[in-house]
XYZ file of C-alpha atoms in Angstrom:
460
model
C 19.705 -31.161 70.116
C 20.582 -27.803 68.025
C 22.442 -30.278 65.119
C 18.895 -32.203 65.118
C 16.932 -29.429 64.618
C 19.266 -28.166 61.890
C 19.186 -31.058 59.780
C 15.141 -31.026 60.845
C 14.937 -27.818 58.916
C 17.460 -28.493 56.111
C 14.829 -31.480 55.426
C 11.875 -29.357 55.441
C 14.006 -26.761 53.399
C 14.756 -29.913 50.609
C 11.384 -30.822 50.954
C 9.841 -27.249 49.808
C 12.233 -27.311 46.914
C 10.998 -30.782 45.629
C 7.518 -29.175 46.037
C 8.978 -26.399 43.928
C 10.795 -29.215 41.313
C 7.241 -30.658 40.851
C 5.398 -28.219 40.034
C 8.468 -27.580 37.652
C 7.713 -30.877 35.955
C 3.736 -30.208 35.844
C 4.791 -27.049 33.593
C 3.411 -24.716 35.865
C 4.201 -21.327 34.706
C 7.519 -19.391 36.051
C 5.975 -16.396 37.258
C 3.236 -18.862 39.407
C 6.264 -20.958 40.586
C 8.217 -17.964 41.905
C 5.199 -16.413 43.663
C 4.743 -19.962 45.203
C 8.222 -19.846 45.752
C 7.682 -16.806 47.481
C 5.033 -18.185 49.971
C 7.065 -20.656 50.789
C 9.574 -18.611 52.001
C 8.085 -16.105 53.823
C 5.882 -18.277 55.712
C 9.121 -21.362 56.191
C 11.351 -18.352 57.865
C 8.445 -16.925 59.944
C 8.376 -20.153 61.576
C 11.888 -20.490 62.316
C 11.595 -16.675 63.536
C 8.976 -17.396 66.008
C 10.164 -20.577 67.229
C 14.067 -20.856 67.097
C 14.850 -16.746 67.419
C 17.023 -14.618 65.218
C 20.313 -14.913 67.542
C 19.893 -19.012 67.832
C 22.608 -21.285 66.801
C 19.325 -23.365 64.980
C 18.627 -20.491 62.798
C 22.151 -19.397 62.236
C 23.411 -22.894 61.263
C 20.270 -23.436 59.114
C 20.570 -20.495 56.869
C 23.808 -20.989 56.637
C 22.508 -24.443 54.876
C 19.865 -22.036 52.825
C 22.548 -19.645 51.542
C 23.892 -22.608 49.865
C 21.229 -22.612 47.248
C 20.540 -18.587 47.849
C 23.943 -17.160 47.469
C 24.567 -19.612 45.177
C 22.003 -18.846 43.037
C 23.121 -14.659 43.567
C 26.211 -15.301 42.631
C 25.611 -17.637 39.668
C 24.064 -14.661 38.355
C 26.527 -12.091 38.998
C 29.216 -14.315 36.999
C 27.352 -14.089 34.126
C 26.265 -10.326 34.252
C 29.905 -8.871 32.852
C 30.048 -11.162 29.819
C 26.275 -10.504 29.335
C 26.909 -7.249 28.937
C 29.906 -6.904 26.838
C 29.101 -9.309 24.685
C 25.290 -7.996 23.931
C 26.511 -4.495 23.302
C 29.060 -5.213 20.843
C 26.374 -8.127 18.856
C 23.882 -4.649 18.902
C 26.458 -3.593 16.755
C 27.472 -6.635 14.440
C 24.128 -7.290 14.099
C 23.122 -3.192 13.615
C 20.755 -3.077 15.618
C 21.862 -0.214 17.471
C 23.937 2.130 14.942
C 21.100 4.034 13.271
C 19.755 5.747 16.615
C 22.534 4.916 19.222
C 22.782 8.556 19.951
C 19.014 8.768 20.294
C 18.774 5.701 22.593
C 21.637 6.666 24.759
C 20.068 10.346 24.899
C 16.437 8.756 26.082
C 17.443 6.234 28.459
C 19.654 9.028 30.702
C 17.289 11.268 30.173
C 14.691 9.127 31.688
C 16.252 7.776 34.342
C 17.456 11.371 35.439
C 13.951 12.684 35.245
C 12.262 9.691 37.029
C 14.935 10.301 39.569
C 13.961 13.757 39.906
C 10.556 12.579 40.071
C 11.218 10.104 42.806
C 13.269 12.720 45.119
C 10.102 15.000 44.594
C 8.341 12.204 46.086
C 10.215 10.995 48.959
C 10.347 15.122 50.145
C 6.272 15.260 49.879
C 6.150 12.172 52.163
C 8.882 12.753 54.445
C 6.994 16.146 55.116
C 3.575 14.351 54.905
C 4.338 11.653 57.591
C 6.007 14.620 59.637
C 9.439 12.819 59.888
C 12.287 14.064 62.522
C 15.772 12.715 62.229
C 16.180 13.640 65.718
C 13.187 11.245 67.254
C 15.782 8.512 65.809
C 18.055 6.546 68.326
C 21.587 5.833 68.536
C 22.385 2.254 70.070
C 25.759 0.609 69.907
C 24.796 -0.872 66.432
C 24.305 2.467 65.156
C 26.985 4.165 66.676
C 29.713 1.610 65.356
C 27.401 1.962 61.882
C 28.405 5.725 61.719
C 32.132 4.921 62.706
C 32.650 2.831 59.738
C 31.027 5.702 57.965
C 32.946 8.236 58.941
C 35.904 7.420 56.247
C 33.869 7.132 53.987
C 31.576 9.896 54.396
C 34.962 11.827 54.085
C 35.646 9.972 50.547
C 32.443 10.854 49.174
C 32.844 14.833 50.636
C 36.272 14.798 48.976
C 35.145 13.811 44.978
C 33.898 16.206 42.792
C 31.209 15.397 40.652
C 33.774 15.506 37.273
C 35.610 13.171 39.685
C 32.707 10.545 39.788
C 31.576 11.038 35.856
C 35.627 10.608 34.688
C 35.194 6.714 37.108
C 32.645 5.483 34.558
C 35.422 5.593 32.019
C 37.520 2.274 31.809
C 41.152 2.641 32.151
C 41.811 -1.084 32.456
C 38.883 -3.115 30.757
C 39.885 -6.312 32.048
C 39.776 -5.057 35.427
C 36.660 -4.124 35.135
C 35.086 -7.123 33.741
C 36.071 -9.102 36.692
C 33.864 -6.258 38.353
C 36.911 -5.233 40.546
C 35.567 -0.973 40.780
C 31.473 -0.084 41.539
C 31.403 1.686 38.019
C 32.493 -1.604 35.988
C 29.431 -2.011 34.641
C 29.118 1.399 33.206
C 33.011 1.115 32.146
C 32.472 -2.641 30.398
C 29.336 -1.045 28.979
C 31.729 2.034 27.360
C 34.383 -0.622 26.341
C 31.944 -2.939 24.902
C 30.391 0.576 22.813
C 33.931 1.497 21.839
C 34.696 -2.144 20.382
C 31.604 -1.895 18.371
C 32.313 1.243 17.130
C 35.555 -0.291 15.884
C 33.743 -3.044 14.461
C 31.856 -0.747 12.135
C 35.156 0.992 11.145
C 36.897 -2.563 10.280
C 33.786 -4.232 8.243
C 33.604 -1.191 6.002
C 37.362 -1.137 5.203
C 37.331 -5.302 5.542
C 34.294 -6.841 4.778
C 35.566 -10.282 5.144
C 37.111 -9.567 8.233
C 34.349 -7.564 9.621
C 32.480 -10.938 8.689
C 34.684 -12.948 11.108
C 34.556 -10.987 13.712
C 30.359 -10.998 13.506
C 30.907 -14.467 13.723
C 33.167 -14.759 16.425
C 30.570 -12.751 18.617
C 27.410 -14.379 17.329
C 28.234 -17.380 18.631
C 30.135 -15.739 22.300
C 26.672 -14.127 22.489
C 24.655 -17.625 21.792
C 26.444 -19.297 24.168
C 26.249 -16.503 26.968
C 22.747 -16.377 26.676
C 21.938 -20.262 27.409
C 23.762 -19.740 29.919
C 21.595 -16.743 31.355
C 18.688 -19.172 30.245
C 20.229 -22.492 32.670
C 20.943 -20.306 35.505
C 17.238 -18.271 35.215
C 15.535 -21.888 35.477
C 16.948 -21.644 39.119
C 15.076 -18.199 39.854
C 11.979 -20.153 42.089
C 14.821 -22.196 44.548
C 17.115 -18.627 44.752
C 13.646 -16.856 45.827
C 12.694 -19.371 48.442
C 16.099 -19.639 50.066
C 16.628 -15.647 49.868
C 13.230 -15.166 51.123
C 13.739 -17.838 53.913
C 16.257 -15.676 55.360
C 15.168 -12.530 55.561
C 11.935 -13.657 56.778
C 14.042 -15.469 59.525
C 16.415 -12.914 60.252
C 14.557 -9.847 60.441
C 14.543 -8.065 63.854
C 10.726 -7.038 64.345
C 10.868 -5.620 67.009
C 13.560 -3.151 65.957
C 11.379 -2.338 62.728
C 8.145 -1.619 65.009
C 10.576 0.813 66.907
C 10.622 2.884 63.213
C 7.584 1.886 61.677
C 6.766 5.091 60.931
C 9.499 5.842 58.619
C 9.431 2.115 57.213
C 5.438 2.845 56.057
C 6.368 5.867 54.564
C 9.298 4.695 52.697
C 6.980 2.625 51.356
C 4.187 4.938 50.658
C 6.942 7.071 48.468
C 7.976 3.975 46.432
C 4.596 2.819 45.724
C 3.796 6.015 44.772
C 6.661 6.048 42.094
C 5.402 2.684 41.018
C 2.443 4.017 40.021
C 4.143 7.298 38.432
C 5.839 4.514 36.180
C 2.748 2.757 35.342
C 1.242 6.382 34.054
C 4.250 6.671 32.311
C 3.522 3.396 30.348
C -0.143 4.515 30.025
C 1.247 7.683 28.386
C 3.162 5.806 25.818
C -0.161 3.772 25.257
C 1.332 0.417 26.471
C -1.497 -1.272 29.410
C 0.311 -0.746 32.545
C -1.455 -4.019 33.954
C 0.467 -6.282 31.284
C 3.649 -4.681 32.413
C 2.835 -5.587 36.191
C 2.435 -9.064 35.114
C 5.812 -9.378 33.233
C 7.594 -7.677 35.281
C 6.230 -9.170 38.534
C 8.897 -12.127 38.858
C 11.711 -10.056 37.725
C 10.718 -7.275 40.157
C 9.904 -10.232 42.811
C 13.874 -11.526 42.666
C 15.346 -7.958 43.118
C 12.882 -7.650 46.086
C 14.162 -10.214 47.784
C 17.965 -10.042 47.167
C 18.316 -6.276 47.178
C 21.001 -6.543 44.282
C 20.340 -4.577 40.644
C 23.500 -6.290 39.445
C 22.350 -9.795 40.459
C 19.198 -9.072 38.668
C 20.398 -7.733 35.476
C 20.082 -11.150 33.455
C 16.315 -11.309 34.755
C 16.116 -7.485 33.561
C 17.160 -8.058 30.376
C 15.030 -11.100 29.382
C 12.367 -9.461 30.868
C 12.597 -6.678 28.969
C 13.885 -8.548 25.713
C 11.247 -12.111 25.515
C 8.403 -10.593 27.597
C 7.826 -6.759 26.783
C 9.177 -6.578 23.165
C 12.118 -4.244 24.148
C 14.862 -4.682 21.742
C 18.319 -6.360 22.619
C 20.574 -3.680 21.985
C 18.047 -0.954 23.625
C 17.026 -3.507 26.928
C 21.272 -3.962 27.657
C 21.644 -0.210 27.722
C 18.659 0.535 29.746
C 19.511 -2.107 32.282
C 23.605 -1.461 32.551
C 22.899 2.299 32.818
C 20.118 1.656 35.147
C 22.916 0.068 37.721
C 24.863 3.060 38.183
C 22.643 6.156 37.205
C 19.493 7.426 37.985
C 18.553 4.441 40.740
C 14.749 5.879 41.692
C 14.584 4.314 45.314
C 18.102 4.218 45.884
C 19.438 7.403 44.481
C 16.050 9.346 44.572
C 13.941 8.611 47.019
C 15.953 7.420 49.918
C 18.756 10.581 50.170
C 15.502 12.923 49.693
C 13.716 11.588 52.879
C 16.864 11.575 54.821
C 17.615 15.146 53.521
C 13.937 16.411 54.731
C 14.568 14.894 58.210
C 17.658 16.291 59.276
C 17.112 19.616 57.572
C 15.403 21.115 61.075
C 18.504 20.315 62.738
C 20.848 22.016 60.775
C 18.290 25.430 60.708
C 17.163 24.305 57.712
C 13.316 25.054 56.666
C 12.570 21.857 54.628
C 9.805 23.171 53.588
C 10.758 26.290 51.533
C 11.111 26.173 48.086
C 14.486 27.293 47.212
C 15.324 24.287 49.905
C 13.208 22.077 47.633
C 14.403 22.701 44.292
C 17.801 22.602 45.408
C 17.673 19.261 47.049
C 15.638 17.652 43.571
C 18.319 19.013 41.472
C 21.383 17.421 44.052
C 19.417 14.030 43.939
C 19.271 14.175 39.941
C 22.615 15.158 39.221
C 24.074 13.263 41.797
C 22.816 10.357 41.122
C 24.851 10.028 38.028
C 28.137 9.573 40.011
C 26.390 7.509 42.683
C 28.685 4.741 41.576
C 31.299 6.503 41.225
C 31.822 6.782 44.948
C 30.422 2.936 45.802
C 27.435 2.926 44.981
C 23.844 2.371 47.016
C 21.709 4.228 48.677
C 23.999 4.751 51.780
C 26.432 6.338 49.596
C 23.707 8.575 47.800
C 22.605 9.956 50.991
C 25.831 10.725 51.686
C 26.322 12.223 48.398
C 23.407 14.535 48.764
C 23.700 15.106 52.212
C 27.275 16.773 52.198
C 26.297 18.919 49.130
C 23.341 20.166 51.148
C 25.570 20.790 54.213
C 23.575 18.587 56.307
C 24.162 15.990 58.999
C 25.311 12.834 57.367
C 25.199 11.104 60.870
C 21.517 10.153 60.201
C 22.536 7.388 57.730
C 23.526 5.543 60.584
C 20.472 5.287 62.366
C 18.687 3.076 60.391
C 20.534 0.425 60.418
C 17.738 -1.829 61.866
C 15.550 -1.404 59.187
C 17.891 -0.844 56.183
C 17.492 -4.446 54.633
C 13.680 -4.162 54.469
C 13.670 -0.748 53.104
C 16.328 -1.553 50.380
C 13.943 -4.740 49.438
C 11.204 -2.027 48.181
C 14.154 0.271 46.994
C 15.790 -2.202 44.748
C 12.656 -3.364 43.440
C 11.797 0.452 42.379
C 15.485 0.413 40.742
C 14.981 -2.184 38.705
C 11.359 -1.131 37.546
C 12.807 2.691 36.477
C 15.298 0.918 34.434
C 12.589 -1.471 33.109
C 10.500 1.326 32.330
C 13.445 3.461 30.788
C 14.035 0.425 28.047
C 10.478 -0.050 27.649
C 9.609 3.525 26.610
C 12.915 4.107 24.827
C 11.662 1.127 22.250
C 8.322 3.013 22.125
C 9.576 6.351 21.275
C 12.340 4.463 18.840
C 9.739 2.366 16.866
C 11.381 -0.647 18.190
C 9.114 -1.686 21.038
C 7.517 -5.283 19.333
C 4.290 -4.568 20.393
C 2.441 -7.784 20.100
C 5.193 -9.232 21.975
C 4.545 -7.077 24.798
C 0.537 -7.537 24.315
C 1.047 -11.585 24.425
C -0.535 -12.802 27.758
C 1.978 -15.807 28.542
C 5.528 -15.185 29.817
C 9.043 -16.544 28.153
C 9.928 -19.427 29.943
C 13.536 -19.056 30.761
């Protein structure tokens, strides 16, 4: 009966992504597709929550089925994501795009995503003292207590790295080790290689014209080729939403998230709020926040749902690049950085609110200002070397938490409610970047304004 009711729901499964193919062929816009796509999903996995159970061998074997065209489609995109970036970097500089004001650009998109980090731990203290949130109201079942033992190593890792430690991990020591991704800070480290091999460039085509020529060549085309191949595996987006969205929506334990509701609505109080801070930001720069919401929605939809910044980087950058007028060279550094430094929900909000709630228990006054500025300063500067040590917001609380001298135990206790959280937090990750490349073009004189005005997405 259980292998009948799996193929049952493999069929309906096929039969929402033919529904999904059609309205392909009727040339219904992408952003409408994935919020259909979306839908779909959510309401598809609800069912098979409600009427099979999260611990059934039906839903287990079906999503199994789903990840096919879920993972798939995840890690489809993470293939591409090294070569994307290496090879974008160093056309910037073939193509000098990038030379004039590199120090400028690399100055403003830090600088950014620091601050907004800064802003974002601001936020997620205000809340966390707002909503009146106690670390020690949390409980510790067997899932969270073997959660903390796997910690525990780890914890000791992070305690045992300085933060010169974590910056001197962003430099590559073995470049082709890091473009197969092998360390948390390759993308940072392919992003420095990729910035040194330009820099070359620039030497050689002054010295060598005609081989300076060759070589422009050489990556012209690399980078043509890479991006169809961003631009095949991006027509995929709606069928990698539904499945991903299919899943969580099926696997999610409610109950467990009822049990810590509290802290799960104002998580997402703090990264709404820093939403909207990066909307004002855009309204600052005189850009309409409402057309960035629009462009952004699909792009910010996908990172929702599969809670990877790294998966998401090709959606980023096209974003960013055919849909808000951010230049290449500007919208690859913006995004790359964005993975490892200055995450605002990761990094920023999420080791803030921890921070807040365990704070009584250590005889900490959370609310005093010295304890304040302190803990917005750790989250900014820490969140830097985030990667450095892993990466993700478990990490950065653990990060901030052992600088503060504060129980790192609590990181474990939300176990249960972690994947819904780090939807919204991943999301907010990938906006600050977005917003970081957007207003780095603005202050540059390189934002293409009607571009970003223009009503209709790309298609990808």
């Amino acid at each position: 009966m259980d292998i009948f009711l799996t193929v049952l729901n493999i069929a309906l499964f096929l039969g929402l992504i033919a529904i999904l193919y059609r309205m392909q062929q009727k040339q219904v816009s992408f952003s409408k597709r994935v919020f259909a796509a979306l839908g779909l999903g959510l309401i598809f996995g609800l069912i098979l929550n409600q009427v099979y159970g999260i611990t059934s061998e039906v839903t287990s074997e079906s999503i199994n089925w789903f990840n096919i065209v879920g993972s798939g489609y995840v890690k489809l995109l993470q293939m591409i994501v090294m070569p994307l970036i290496f090879v974008s970097i160093v056309v910037a500089f073939t193509k000098l795009k990038l030379t004039k004001n590199i120090g400028k650009i690399s100055v403003l998109v830090i600088g950014i995503l620091l601050g907004t980090t800064a802003i974002s731990s601001a936020i997620g203290i205000g809340v966390a003292l707002g909503f009146g949130l106690d670390g020690i109201e949390l409980d510790q079942g067997a899932a969270e207590t073997a959660r903390n033992e796997l910690l525990k190593p780890r914890a000791a890792a992070v305690q045992e790295m300085t933060l010169p430690q974590q910056i001197v991990e962003f430099l590559p020591s073995n470049p082709f080790q890091d473009l197969t991704g092998a360390r948390p800070t390759s993308t940072i480290a392919v992003l420095i290689f990729a910035a040194i091999i330009g820099l070359a460039y620039l030497g050689v085509n002054r010295r060598d014209p005609e081989q300076g020529a060759f070589f422009a060549k050489i990556i012209d085309t690399l980078y043509a080729i890479t991006m169809r191949v961003v631009t095949l595996i991006l027509r995929l987006t709606p069928y990698g939403i539904l499945a991903i969205i299919t899943k969580v929506a099926a696997t999610s334990d409610y109950d467990a998230i009822a049990k810590l509701g509290k802290f799960v609505i104002a998580s997402y109080v703090a990264l709404i709020l820093m939403f909207i801070v990066h909307l004002l930001l855009l309204m600052l720069a005189k850009l309409n926040p409402s057309q960035y919401v629009k462009k952004a929605f699909p792009t910010l939809t996908f990172a929702f749902t599969s809670r990877t910044s790294a998966g998401t980087l090709p959606l980023n950058i096209k974003t960013q690049t055919k849909d808000l007028g951010v230049s290449e060279g500007i919208a690859n550094f913006a995004a790359s950085f964005g993975l490892s430094i200055g995450q605002n929900g990761c990094a920023g909000i999420y080791p803030a609110m921890l921070a807040v709630m365990v704070a009584p228990a250590a005889g900490v006054d959370p609310t005093s200002f010295s304890f304040i500025l302190t803990l917005i300063l750790v989250v900014a500067i820490s969140s830097f070397g985030v990667a450095g040590v892993g990466g993700g917001a478990t990490f950065a609380a653990l990060i901030v938490l052992s600088v503060m001298n504060l129980p790192v135990a609590i990181v474990g206790l939300l176990i249960s409610v972690e994947p819904l959280i780090d939807m919204g937090r991943t999301a907010l990750n990938v906006s600050g970047s977005m917003t970081a490349g957007v207003l780095t073009s603005k202050a540059t004189g390189e934002l293409d304004t009607a571009v970003y005005a223009q009503k209709e997405l790309a298609e990808a």
